[in-house]
Coordinates of C-alpha atoms and ligand atoms in Angstrom, one line a residue:
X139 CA -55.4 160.9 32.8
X140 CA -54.3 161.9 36.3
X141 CA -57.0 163.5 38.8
X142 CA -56.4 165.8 41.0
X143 CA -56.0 163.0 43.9
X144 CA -52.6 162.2 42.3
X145 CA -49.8 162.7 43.8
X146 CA -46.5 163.0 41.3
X147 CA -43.2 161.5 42.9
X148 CA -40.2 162.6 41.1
X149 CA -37.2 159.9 41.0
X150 CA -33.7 160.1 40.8
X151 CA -31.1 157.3 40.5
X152 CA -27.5 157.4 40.0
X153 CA -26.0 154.7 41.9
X154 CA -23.6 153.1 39.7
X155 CA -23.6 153.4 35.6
X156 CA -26.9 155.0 34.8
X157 CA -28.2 158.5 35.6
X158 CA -31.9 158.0 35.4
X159 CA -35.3 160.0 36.1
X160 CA -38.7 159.3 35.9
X161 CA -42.0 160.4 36.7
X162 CA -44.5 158.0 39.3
X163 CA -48.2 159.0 39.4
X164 CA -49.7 157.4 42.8
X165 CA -53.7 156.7 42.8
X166 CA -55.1 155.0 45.6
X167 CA -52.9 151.9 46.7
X168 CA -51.5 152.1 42.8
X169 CA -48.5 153.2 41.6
X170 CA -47.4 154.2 37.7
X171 CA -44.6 155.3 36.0
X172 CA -45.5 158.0 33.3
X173 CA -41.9 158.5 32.2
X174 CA -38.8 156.6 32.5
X175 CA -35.5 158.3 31.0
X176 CA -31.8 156.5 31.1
X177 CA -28.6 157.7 30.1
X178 CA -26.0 154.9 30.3
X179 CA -22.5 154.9 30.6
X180 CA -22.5 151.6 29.4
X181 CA -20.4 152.3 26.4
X182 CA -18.0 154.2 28.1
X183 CA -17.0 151.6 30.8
X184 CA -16.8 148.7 28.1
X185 CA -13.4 150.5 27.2
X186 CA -12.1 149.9 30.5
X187 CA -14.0 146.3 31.4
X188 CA -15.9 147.7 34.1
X189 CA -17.2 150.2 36.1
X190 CA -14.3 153.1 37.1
X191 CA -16.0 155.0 40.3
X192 CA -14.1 158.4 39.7
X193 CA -15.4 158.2 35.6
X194 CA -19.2 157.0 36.7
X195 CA -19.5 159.8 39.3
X196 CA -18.7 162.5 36.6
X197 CA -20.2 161.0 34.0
X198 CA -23.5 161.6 36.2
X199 CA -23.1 165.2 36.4
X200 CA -23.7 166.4 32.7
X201 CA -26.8 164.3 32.0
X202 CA -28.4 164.9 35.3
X203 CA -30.4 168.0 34.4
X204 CA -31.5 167.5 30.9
X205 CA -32.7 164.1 31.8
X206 CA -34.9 165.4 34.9
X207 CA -36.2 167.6 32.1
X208 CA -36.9 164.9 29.6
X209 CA -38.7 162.8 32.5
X210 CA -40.9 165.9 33.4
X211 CA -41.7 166.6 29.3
X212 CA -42.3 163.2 28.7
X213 CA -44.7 163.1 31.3
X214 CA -46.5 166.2 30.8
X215 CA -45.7 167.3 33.8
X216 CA -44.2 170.5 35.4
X217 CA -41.8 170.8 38.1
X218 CA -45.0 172.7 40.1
X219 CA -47.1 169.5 39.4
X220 CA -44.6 167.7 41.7
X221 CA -45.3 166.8 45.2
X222 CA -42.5 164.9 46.2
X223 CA -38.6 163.7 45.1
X224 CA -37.5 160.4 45.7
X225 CA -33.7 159.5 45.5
X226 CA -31.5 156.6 46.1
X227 CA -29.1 156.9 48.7
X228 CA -27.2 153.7 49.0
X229 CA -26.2 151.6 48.5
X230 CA -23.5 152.1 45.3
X231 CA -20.9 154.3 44.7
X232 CA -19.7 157.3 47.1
X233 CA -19.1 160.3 44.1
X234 CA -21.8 158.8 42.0
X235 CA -24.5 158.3 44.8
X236 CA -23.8 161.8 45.7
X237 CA -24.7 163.6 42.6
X238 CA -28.4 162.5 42.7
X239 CA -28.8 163.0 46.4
X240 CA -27.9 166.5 46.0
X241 CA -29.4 167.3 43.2
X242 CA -32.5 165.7 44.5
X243 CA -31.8 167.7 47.8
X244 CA -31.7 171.3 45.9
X245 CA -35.2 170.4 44.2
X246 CA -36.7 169.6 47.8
X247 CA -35.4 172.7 49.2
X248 CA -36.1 175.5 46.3
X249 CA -39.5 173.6 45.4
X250 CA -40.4 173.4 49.1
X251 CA -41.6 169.6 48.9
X252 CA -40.4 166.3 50.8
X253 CA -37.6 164.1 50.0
X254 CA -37.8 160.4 49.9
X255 CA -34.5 158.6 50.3
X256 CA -35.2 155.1 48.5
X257 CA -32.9 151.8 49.1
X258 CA -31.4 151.0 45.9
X259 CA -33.0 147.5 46.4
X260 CA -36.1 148.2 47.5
X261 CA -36.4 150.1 43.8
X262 CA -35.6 146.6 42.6
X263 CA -38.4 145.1 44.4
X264 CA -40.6 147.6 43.5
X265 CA -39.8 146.7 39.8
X266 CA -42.4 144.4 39.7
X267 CA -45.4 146.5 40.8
X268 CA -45.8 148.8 38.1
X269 CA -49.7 149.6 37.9
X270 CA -50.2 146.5 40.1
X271 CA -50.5 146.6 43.7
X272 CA -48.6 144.0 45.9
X273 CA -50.0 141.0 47.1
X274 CA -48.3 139.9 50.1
X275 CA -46.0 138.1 51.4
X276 CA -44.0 138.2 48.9
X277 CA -40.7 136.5 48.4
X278 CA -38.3 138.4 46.0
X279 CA -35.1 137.1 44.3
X280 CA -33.3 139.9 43.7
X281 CA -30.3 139.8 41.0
X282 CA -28.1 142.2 40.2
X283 CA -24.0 143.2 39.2
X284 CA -23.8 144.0 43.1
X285 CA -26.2 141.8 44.8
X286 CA -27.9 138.1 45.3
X287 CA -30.8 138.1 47.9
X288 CA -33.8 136.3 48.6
X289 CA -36.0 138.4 50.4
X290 CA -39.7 138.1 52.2
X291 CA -41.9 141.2 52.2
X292 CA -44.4 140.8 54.8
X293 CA -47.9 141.9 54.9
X294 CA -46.7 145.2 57.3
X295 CA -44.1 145.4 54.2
X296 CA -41.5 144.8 56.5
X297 CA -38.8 143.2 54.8
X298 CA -36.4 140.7 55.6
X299 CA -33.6 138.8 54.5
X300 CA -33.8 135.2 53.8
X301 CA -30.2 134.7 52.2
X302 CA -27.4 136.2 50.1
X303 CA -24.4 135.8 48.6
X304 CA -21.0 134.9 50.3
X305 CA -18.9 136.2 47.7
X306 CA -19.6 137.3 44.1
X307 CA -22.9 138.2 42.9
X308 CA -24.6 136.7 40.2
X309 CA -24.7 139.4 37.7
X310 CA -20.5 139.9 39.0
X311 CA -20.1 136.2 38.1
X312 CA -21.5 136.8 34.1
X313 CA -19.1 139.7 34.0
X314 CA -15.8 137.9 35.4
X315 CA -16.9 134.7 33.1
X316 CA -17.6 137.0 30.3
X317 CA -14.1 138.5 30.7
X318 CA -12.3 135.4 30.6
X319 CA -14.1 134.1 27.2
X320 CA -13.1 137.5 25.8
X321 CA -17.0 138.8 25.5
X322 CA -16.4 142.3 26.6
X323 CA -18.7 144.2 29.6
X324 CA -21.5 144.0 30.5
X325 CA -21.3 140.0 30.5
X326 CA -24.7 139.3 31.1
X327 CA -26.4 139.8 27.7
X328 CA -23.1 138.7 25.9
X329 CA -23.3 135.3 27.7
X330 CA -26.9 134.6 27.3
X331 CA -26.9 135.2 23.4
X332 CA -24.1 133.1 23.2
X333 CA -25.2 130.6 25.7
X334 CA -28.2 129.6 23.2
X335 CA -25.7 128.3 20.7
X336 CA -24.2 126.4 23.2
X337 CA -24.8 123.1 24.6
X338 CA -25.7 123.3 29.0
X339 CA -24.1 120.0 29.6
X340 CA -21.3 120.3 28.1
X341 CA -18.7 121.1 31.3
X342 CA -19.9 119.7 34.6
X343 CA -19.8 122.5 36.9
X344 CA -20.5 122.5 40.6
X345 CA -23.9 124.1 41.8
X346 CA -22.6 125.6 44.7
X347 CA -24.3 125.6 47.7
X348 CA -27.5 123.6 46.2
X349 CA -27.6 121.0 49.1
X350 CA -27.2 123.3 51.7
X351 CA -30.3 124.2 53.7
X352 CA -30.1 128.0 54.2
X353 CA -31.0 130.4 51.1
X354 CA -27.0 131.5 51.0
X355 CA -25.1 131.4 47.8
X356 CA -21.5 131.3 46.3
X357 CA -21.1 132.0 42.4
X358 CA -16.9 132.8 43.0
X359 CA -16.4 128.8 43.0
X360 CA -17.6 128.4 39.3
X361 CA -15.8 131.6 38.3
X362 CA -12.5 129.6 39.2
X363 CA -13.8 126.5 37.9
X364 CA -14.1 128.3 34.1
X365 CA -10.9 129.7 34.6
X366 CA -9.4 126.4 35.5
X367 CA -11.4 124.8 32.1
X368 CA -10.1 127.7 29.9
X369 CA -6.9 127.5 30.5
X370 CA -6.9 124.0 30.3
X371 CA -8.6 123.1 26.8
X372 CA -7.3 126.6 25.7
X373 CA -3.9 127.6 26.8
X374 CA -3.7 130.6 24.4
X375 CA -5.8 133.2 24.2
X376 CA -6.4 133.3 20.2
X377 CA -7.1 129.4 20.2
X378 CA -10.7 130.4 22.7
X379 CA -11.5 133.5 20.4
X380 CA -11.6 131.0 17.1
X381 CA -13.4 128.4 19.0
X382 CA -17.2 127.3 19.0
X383 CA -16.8 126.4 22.7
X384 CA -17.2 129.3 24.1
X385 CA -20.8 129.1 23.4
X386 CA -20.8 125.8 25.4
X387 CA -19.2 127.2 28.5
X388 CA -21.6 130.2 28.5
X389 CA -24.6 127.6 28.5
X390 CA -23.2 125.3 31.2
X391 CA -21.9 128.3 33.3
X392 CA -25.6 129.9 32.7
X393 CA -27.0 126.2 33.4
X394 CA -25.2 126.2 36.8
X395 CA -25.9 130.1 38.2
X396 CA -30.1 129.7 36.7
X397 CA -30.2 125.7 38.9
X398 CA -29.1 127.2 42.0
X399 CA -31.3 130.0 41.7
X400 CA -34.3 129.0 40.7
X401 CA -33.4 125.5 43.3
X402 CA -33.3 128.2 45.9
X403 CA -36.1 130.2 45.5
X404 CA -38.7 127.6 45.3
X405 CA -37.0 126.4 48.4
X406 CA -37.6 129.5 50.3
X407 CA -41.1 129.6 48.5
X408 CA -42.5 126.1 50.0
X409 CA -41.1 127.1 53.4
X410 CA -42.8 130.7 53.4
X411 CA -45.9 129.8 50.9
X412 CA -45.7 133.5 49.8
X413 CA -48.8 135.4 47.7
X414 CA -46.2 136.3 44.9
X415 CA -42.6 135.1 44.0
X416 CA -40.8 137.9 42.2
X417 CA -37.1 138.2 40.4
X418 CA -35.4 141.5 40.1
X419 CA -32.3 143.4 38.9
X420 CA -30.4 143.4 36.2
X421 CA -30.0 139.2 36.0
X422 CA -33.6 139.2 35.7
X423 CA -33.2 140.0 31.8
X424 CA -31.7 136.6 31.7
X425 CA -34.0 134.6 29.4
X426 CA -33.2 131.4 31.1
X427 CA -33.7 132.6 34.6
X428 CA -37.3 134.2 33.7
X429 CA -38.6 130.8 31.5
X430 CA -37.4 128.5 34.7
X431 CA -38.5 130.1 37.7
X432 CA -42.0 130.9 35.7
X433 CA -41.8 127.4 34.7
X434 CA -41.0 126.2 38.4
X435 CA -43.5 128.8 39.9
X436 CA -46.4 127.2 38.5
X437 CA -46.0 123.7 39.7
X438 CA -46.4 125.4 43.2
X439 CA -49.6 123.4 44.6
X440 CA -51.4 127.0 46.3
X441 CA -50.2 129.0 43.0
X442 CA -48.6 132.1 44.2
X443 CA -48.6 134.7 41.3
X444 CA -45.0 135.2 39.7
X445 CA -44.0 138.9 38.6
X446 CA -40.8 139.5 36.8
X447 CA -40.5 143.4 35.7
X448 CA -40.3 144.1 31.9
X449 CA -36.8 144.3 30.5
X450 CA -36.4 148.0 31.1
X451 CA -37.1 147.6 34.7
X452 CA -34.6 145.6 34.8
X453 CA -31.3 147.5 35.2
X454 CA -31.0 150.3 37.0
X455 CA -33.5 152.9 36.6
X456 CA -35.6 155.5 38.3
X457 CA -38.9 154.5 37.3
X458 CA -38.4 151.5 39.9
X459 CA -37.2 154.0 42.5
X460 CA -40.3 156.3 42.1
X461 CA -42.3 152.4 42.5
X462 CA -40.5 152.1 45.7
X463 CA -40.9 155.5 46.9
X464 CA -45.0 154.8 46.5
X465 CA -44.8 151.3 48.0
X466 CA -42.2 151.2 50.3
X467 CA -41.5 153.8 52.3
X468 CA -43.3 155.9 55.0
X469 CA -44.9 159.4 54.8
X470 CA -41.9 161.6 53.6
X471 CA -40.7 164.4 56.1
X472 CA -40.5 167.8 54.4
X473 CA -36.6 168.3 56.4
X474 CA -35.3 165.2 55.2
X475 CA -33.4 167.0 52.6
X476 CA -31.3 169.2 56.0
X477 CA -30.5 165.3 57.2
X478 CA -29.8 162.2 54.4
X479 CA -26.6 161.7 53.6
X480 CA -25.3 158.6 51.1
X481 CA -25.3 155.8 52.7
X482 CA -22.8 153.6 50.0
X483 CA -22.7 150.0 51.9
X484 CA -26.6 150.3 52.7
X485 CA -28.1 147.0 52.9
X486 CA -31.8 145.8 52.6
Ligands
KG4_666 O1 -29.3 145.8 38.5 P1 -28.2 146.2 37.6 O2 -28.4 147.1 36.4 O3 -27.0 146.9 38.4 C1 -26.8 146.7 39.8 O4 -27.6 147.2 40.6 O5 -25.8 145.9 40.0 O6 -27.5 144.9 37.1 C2 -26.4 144.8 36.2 C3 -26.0 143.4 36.0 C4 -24.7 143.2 35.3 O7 -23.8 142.4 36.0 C5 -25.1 142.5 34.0 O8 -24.1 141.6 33.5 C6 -26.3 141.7 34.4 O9 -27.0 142.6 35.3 N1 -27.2 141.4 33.3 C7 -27.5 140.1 32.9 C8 -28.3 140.2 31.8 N2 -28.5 141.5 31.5 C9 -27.8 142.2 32.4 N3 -27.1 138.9 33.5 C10 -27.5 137.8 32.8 N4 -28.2 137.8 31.7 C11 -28.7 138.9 31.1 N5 -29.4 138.9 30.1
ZN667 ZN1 -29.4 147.7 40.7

């Protein structure tokens, strides 16, 4: 039940291949999400192998209003019950960016209520705190198509960044891999349901970057070292299609990206000794990743409490950006909507 000390954030997210909306109820120092719709392109850009910008943007532009209206029905809620609308503005794609920002912008201005531009990322770190406040510091490994951070949230909930990647990201390197071995877009799922058929140690692949002390990364390295394999033990294309061996390059590529994380993180975690250690994004689906860094987590000697969002929070959504919109970012300002503008290359 909400009480009339609620205060309903509507969320809007459209940064890349899923127009979302969602309803956030805020009580107190809590935040829920009471609805959480999705329409994904996801079958449409598996035609093309990936993400088209021109085709997400106008894909985003149908759906946009019937799902705001789904989010609002599903949570019993009217448009006059809201008191604020939260959008992401960056980073992702230009077109697509733009169609939730203005959208978001037109119900600010005819509803007379604030706008809350949200950081892409910071709905991923948010991911975790559904009906759960934070407990901080927190360090977040965040783990997506277009990034690889480690992050520290401090106890002002300023955030920094600990590390990144130097070229692909991680959830970029299941969809190239996934590409070569002929397993269609998005990589990630296909790889991990092949990848427990398949044997880890099968191909000895570099862990990039393991031994160096900073909390950078590099996943383009074993991209090239699959390639290299493939064309080596398979030379035509049909021969790796027939063959039972692409289940044992998905589990060592898998082996490889899920050691350097998890490696990494618990690094960053004994230097920082945070409250909780969190994974985000859509990677975080990865069954491997969430059994070993629990697994790792709770060998830490002052037991930090480790939060991984449900699979739903995973990929992009706006039930995480309403989270972050609660959590994250300052009192709204009732003109933001006359000032935001995408920012596309926004970082944390
Ligand atoms: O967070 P997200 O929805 O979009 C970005 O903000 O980038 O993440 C999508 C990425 C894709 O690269 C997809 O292959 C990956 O998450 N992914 C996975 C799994 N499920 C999705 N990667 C590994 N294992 C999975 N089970
Ligand atoms: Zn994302």
């Amino acid at each position: 039940m909400r009480s009339p000390a609620d205060s309903i954030i509507l969320a809007i997210e459209t940064s890349c291949d899923e127009t979302s909306a969602a309803v956030v109820v805020k009580h107190g120092n809590i935040a829920r999400i009471l609805s959480n719709i999705v329409a994904s392109q996801i079958k449409l850009h598996a035609k093309t192998g990936g993400v088209v910008p021109e085709v997400a943007a106008r894909e985003h532009i149908k759906p946009i209003v019937p799902v705001v209206e789904r989010a609002l029905r599903d949570a019993r809620a009217k448009l006059q019950d809201v008191d604020a609308v939260a959008v992401t503005y960056g980073p992702g794609l230009h077109t697509a960016l733009s169609v939730g920002l203005e959208t978001a912008k037109a119900l600010s201005f005819t509803l007379g209520i604030p706008l809350i531009p949200v950081n892409h990322l910071h709905g991923h770190l948010a991911s975790t705190w559904n009906n759960r406040a934070p407990k901080l510091p927190a360090l977040c490994l965040i783990v997506s198509g277009g990034h690889t951070e480690l992050v520290l949230i401090d106890r002002q909930r300023h955030i920094k960044l600990l590390g990144a990647t130097r070229d692909d990201a991680a959830g970029e390197a299941f969809d190239k891999v996934a590409q070569l071995l002929q397993l269609g877009y998005p990589g990630g799922p296909a790889i991990s349901k092949l990848a427990e058929r398949g044997n880890p140690r099968a191909f000895d692949l570099p862990r990039p970057m393991l031994e160096h002390k900073n909390f950078d990364f590099s996943f383009a390295g074993l991209k090239t070292a699959i390639r290299y394999l493939v064309e080596h033990h398979y030379p035509k294309s049909y021969q790796l299609k027939a063959t039972s061996s692409r289940a044992d390059f998905c589990a060592s590529f898998q082996a490889a990206v899920v050691d350097v994380l998890v490696a990494k993180t618990i690094r960053a975690a004994q230097q920082f000794k945070p409250r909780e250690i969190l994974l985000a994004g859509g990677v975080a689906a990865n069954a491997q990743l969430r059994n070993r860094l629990a697994t790792a987590t709770k060998k830490l000697t002052w037991k930090p409490t480790y939060r991984q969002p449900p699979l739903a929070l995973c990929t992009d959504n706006a039930g995480m950006i309403g989270l972050a919109a609660a959590y994250l970012t300052p009192a709204p300002k009732h003109s933001a909507w006359k000032t935001v503008d995408i920012q596309p290359t926004l970082s944390i």
